[in-house]
CSV table of C-alpha atoms in Angstrom, one decimal:
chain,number,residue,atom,x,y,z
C,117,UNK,CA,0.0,0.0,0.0
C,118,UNK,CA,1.3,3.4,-0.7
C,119,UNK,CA,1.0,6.8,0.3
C,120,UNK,CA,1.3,9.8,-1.7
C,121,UNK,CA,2.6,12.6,0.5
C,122,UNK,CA,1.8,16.1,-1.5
C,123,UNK,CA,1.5,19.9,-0.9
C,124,UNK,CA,2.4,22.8,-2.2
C,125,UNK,CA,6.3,24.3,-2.3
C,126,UNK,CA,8.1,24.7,1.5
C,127,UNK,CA,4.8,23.3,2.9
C,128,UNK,CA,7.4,21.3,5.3
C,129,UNK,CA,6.3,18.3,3.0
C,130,UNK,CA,9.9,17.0,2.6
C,131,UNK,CA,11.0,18.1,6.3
C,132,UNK,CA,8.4,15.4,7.1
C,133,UNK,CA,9.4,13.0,4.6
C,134,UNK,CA,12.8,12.9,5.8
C,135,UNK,CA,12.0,12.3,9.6
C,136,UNK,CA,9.9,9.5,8.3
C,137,UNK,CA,12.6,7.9,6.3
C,138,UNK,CA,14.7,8.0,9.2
C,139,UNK,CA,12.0,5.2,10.9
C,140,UNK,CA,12.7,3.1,7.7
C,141,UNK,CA,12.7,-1.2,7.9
C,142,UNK,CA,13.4,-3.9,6.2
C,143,UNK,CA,11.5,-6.7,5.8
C,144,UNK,CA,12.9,-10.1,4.6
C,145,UNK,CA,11.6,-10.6,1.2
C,146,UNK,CA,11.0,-7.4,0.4
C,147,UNK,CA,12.5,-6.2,-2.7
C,148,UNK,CA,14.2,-2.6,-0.9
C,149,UNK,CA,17.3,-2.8,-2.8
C,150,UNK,CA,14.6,-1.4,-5.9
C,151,UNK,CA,13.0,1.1,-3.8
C,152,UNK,CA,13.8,4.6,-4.9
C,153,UNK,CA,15.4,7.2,-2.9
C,154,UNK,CA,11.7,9.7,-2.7
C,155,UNK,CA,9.8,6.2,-1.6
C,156,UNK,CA,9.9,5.1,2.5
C,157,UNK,CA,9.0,1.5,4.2
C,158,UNK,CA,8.2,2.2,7.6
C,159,UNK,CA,6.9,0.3,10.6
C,160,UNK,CA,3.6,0.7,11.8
C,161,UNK,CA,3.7,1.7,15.4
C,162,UNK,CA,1.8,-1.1,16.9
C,163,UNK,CA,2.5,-2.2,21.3
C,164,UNK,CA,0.8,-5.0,20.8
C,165,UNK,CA,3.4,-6.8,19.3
C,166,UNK,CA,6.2,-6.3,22.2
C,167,UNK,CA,2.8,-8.3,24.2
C,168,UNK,CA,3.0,-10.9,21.9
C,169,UNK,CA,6.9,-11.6,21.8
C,170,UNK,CA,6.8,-11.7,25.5
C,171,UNK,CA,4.1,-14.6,26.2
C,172,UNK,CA,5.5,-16.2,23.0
C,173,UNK,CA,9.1,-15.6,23.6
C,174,UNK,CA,9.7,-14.7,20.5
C,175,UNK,CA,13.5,-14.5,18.5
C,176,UNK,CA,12.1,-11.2,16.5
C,177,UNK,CA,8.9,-9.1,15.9
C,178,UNK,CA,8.2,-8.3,12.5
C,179,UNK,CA,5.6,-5.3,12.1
C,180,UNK,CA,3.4,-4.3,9.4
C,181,UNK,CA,4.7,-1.7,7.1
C,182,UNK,CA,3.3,1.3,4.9
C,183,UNK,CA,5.1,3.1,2.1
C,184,UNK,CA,4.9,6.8,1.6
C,185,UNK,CA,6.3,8.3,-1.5
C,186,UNK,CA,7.5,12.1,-1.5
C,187,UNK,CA,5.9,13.4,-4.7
C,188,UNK,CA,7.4,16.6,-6.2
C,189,UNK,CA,5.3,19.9,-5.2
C,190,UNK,CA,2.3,21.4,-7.0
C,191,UNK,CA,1.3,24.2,-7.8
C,192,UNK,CA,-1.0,26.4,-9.1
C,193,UNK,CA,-1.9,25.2,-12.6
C,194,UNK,CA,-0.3,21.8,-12.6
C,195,UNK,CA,-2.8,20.6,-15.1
C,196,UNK,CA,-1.5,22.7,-17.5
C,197,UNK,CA,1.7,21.5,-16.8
C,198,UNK,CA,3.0,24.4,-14.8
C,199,UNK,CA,5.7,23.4,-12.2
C,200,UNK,CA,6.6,20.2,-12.5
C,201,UNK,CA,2.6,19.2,-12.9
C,202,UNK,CA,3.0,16.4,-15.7
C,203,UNK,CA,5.8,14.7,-13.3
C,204,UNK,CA,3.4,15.3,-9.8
C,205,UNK,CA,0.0,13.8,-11.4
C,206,UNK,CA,1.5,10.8,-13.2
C,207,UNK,CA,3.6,9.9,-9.9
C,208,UNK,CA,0.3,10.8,-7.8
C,209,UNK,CA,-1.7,8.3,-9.8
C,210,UNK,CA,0.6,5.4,-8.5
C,211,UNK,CA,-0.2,6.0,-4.8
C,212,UNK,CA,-3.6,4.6,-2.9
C,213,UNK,CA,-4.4,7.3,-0.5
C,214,UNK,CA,-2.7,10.9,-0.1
C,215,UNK,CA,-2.1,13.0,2.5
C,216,UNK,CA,-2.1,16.9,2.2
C,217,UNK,CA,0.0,18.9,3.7
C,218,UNK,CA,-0.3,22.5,4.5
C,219,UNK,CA,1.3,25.3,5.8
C,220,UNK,CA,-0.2,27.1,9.0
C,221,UNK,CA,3.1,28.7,10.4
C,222,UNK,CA,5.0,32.0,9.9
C,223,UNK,CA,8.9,32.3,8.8
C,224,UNK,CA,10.1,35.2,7.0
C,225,UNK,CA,13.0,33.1,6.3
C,226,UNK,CA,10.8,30.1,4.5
C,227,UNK,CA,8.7,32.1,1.2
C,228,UNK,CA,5.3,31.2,0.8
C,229,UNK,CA,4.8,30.3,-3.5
C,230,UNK,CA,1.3,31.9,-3.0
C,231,UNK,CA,2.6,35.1,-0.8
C,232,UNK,CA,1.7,33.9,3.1
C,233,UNK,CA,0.1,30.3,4.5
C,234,UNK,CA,-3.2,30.1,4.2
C,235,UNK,CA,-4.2,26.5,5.0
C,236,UNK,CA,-7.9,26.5,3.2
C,237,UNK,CA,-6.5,28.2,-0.1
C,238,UNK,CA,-3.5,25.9,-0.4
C,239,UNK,CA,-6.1,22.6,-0.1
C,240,UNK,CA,-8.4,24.1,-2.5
C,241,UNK,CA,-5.7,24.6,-4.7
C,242,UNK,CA,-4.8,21.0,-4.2
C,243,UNK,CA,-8.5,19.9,-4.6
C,244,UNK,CA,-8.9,21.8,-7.9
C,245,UNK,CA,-5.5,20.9,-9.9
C,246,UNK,CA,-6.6,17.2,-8.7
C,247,UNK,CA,-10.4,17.6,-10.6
C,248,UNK,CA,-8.9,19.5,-13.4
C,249,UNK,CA,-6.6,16.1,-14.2
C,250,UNK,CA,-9.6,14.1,-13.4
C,251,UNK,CA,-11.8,16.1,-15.8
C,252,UNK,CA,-9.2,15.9,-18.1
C,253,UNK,CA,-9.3,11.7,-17.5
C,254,UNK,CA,-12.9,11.6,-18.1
C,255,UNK,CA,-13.5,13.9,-21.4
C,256,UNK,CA,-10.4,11.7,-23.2
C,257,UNK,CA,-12.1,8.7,-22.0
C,258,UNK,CA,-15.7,10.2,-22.9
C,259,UNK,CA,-13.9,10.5,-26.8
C,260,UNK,CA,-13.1,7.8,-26.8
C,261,UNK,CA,-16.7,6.2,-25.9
C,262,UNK,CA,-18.5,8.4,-27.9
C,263,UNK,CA,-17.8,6.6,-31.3
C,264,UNK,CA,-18.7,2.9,-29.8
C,265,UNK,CA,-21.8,4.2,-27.9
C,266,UNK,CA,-23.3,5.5,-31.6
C,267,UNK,CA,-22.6,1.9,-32.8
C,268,UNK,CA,-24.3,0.0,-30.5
C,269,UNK,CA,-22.1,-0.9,-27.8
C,270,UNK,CA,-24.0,-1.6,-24.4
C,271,UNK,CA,-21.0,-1.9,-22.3
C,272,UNK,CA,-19.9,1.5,-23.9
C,273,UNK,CA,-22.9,3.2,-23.4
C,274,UNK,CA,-22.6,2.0,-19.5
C,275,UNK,CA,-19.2,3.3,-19.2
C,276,UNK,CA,-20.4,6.6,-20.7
C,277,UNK,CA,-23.6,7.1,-18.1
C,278,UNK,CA,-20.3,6.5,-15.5
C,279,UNK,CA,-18.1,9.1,-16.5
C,280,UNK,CA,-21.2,11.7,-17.2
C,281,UNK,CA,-22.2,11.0,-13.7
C,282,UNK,CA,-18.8,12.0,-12.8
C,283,UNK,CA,-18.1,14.7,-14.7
C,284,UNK,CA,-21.0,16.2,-13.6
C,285,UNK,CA,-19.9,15.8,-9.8
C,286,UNK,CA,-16.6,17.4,-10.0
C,287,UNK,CA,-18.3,20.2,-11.9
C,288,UNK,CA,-20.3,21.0,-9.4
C,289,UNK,CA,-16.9,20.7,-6.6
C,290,UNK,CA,-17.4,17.0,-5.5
C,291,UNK,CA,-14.7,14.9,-5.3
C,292,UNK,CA,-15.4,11.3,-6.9
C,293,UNK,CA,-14.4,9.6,-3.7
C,294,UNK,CA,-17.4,11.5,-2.0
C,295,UNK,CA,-20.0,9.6,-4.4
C,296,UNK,CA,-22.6,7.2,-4.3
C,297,UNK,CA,-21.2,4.2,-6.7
C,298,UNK,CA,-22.2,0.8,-7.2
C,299,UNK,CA,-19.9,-2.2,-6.5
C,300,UNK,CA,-19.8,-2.4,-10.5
C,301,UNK,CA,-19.5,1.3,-11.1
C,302,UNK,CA,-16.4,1.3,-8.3
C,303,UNK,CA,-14.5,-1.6,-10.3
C,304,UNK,CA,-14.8,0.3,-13.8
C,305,UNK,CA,-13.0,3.3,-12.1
C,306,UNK,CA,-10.5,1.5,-11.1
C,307,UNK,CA,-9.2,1.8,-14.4
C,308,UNK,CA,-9.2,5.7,-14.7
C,309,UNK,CA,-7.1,6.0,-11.4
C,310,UNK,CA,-8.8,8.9,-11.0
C,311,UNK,CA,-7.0,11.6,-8.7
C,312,UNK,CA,-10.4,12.9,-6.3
C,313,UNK,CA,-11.2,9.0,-6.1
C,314,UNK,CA,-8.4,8.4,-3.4
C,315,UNK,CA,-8.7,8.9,0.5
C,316,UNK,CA,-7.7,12.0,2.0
C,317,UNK,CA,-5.9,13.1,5.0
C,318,UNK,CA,-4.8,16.5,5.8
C,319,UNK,CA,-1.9,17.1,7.6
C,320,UNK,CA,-1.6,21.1,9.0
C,321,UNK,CA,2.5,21.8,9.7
C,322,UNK,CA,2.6,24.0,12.3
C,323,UNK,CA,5.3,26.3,14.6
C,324,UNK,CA,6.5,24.0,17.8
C,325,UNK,CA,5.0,26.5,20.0
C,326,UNK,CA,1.9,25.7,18.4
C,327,UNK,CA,1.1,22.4,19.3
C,328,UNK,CA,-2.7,21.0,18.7
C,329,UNK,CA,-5.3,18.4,18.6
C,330,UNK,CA,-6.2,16.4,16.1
C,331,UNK,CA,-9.4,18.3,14.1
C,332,UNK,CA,-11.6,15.6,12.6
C,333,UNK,CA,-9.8,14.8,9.2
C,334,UNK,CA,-7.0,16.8,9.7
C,335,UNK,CA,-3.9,15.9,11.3
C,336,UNK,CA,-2.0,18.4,13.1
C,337,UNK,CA,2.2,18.2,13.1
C,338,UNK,CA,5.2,20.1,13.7
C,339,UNK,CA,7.5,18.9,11.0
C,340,UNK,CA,10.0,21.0,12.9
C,341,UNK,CA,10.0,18.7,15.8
C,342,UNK,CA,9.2,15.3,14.1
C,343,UNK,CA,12.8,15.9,12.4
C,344,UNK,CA,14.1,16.4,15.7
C,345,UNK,CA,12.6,13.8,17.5
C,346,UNK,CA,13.7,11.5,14.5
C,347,UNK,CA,17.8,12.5,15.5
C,348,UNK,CA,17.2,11.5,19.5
C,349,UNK,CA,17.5,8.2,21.0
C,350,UNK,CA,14.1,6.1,22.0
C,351,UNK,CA,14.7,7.1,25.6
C,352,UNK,CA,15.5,11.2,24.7
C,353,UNK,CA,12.3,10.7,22.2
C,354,UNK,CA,10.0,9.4,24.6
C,355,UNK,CA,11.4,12.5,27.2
C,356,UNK,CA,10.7,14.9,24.8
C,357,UNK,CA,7.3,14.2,23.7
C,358,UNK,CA,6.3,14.5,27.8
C,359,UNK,CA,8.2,17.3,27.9
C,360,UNK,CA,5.6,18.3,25.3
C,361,UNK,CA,3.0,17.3,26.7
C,362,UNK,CA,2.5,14.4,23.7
C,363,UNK,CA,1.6,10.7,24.0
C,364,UNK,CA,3.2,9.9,20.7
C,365,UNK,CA,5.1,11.8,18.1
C,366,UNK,CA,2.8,13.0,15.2
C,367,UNK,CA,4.8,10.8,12.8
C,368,UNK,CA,3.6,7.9,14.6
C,369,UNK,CA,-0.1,9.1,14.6
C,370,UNK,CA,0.6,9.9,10.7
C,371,UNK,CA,1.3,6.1,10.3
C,372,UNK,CA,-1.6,5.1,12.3
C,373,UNK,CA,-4.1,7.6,10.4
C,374,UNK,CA,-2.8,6.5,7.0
C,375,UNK,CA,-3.3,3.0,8.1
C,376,UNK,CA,-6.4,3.3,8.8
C,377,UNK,CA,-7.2,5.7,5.8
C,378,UNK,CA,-6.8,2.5,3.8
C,379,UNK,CA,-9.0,0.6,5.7
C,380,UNK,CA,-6.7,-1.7,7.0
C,381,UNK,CA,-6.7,-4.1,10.0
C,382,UNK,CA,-3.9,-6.4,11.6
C,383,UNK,CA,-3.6,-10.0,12.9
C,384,UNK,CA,-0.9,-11.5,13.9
C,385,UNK,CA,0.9,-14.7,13.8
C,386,UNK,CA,2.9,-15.2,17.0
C,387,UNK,CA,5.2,-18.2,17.7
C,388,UNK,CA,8.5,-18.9,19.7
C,389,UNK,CA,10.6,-18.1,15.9
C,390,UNK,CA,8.6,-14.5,15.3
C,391,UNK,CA,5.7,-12.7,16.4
C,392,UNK,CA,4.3,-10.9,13.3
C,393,UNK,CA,1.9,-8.6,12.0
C,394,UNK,CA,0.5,-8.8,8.7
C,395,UNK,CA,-1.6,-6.5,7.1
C,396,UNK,CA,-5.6,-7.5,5.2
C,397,UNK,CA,-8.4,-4.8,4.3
C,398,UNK,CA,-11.4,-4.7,6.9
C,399,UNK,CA,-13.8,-7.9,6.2
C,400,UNK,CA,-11.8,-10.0,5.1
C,401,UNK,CA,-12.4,-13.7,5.2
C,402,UNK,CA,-10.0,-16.3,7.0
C,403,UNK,CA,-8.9,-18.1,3.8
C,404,UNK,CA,-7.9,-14.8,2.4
C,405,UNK,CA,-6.0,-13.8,5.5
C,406,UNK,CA,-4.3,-17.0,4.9
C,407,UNK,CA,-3.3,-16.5,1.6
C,408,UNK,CA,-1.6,-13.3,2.7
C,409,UNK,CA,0.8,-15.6,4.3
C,410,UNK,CA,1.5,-17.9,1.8
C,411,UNK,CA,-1.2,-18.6,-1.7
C,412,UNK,CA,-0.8,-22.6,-0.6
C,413,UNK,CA,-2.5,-21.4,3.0
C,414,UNK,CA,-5.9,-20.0,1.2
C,415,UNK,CA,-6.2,-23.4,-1.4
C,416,UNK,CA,-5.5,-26.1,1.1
C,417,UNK,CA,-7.6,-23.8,3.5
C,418,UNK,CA,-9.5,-26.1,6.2
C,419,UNK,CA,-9.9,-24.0,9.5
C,420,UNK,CA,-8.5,-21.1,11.7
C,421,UNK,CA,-7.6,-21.2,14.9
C,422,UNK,CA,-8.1,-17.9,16.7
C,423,UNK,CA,-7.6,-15.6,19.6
C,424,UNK,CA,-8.0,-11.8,20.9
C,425,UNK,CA,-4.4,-10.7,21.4
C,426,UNK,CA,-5.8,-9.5,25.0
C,427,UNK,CA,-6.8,-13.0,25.5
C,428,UNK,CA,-3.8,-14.7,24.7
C,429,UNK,CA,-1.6,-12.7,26.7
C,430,UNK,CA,-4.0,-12.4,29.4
C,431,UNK,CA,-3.5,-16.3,29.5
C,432,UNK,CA,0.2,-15.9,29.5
C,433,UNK,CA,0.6,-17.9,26.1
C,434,UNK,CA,-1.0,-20.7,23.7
C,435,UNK,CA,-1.2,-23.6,26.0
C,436,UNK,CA,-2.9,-21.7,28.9
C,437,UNK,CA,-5.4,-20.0,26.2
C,438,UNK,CA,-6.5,-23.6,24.9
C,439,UNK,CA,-7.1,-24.9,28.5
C,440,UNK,CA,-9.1,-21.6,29.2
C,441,UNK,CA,-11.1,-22.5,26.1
C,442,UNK,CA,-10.7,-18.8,24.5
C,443,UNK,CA,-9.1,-20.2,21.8
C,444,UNK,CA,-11.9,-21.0,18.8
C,445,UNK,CA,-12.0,-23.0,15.7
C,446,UNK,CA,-13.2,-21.0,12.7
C,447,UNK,CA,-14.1,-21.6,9.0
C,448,UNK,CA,-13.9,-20.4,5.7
C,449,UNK,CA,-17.1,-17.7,6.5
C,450,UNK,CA,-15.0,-15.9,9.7
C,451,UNK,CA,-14.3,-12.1,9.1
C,452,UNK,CA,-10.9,-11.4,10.5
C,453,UNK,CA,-11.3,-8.4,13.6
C,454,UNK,CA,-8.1,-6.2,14.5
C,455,UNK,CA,-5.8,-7.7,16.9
C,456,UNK,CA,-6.7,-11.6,16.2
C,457,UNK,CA,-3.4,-14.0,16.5
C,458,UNK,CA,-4.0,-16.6,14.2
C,459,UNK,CA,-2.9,-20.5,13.6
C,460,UNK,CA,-4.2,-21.3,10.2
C,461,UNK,CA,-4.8,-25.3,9.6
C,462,UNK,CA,-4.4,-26.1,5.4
C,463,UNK,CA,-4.2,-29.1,3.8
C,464,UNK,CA,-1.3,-29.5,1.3
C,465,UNK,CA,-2.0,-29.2,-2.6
């Protein structure tokens, strides 16, 4: 899963990025050697796992991971290729959520592109280049269409009612993402990788004297201090934040939010050789949640053995869980929930 991190020109976008390289991993198996020097792997803060490893005395923890991608700054007219537009909206249209970020401090020494921060202007410059590329998308498509909807062609025709519908949305200032869409209608935009279709979160960089709560949708964050909480030792972090008053660093609760801005859950496998965390979208079935560990796991699929993290530790381990009876056998129907440590029974194919 990746995350496009975007914003106008000394937003503090990159100030950001860099602190969250700095909390980079490495996961066996995954390719990293390939991964570019704007893209970051980083580790979802997660205290449940630490739990785990201790009533499963586990040799290492593996967490789940999230990539963010520093994409190069809009600006005003991107669509028209102003900046470096054509390079921002074909790098955007690789990521599957994006977070914002704004400027809502004052430094005489950092220029503004647009003259001085103003937080709602610079989003609804944001919000407008991304329709403009969208509309863009749409009336190429809608060309394209036209000649196979006057010939006859029903799935043409279907695809044209689609794209009406959303051209006439972002006309009016809606963002696709905000629509009513059918489970069919949702699959055929896949295709378009439309720009307003992604999730959103804002994230408002303000001074360090200026420290906030979260607003709902927005995410406030000195990128000032994330960079220099990203240079301190655990133990100097962790003084730091209560200096300030904090419970966790804003890069942390950036992780978190994006996480969750995909609609992502966790379960975890946890043994004496690794407690792990592995990452499914919300409502997925057990064989599927299989298959994330291995593809022979979801065909030889036969049951699941699961647990509430709370439960198992509670118990103080596997053993004392199964003579408790809180561990439970379940079938190829069972939703996965957030924070299940699963033991997944397949038969061989």
């Amino acid at each position: 899963m990746k995350i496009g991190i975007v914003g106008l020109p000394n937003v503090g976008k990159s100030t950001l990025f860099k602190a969250l390289t700095k909390k980079q991993v490495i996961i066996e198996n995954y390719p990293f050697a390939t991964i570019e020097p704007n893209v970051g792997v980083v580790a979802v803060p997660d205290e449940r796992l630490d739990k785990l490893a201790a009533v499963s005395k586990s040799e290492k923890i593996i967490p789940a991971t999230i990539e963010f991608l520093d994409i190069a700054g809009l600006v005003k007219n991107a669509h028209q290729g102003e900046g470096l537009g054509n390079q921002f909206l074909s790098h955007i249209r690789e990521v599957d959520a994006i977070v914002e970020v704004v400027r809502d401090f004052i430094d005489e020494n950092v220029i503004h592109v647009e003259g001085a921060p103003d937080p709602k202007r610079d989003r609804d410059i944001i919000h407008l280049e991304l329709a403009m590329a969208d509309l863009e998308t749409i009336t190429r498509r809608l060309e394209r269409a036209s000649g196979k909807v006057k010939s006859g062609d029903k799935t043409a025709a279907a695809e044209t009612a689609l794209l009406e519908k959303i051209k006439n949305a972002i006309d009016e200032g809606r963002a696709v993402r905000d629509l009513e869409l059918s489970p069919e209608e949702k699959k055929e935009l896949k295709s378009l990788s439309l720009l307003t279709a992604k999730p959103v979160l804002v994230v408002r960089n303000i001074a360090e004297n200026q420290i906030k709560s979260t607003a709902d949708g927005e995410l406030t964050i000195s990128a000032k201090i994330e960079a220099e909480l990203a240079d301190l030792e655990p133990t100097e972090a962790a003084s730091y934040l209560q200096e300030l008053g904090l419970q966790s660093s804003g890069l942390d609760r950036l992780i978190k939010k994006s996480y969750e801005l995909l609609n992502l859950i966790t379960f975890f496998t946890s043994g004496p050789k690794e407690t792990r965390a592995w990452t499914i979208r919300r409502g997925t079935r057990a064989p599927e949640a299989a298959g994330v560990i291995h593809t022979d796991f979801e065909k030889g699929f036969i049951r699941a053995e699961i647990i509430p993290w709370k439960k198992l530790v509670e118990a103080g381990g596997e053993i004392p869980s199964k003579e408790k009876g809180w561990l439970r056998l379940e079938g190829k129907e069972y939703i996965m929930q957030d924070g299940d440590v699963a033991h997944f029974r397949f038969a061989p194919t």
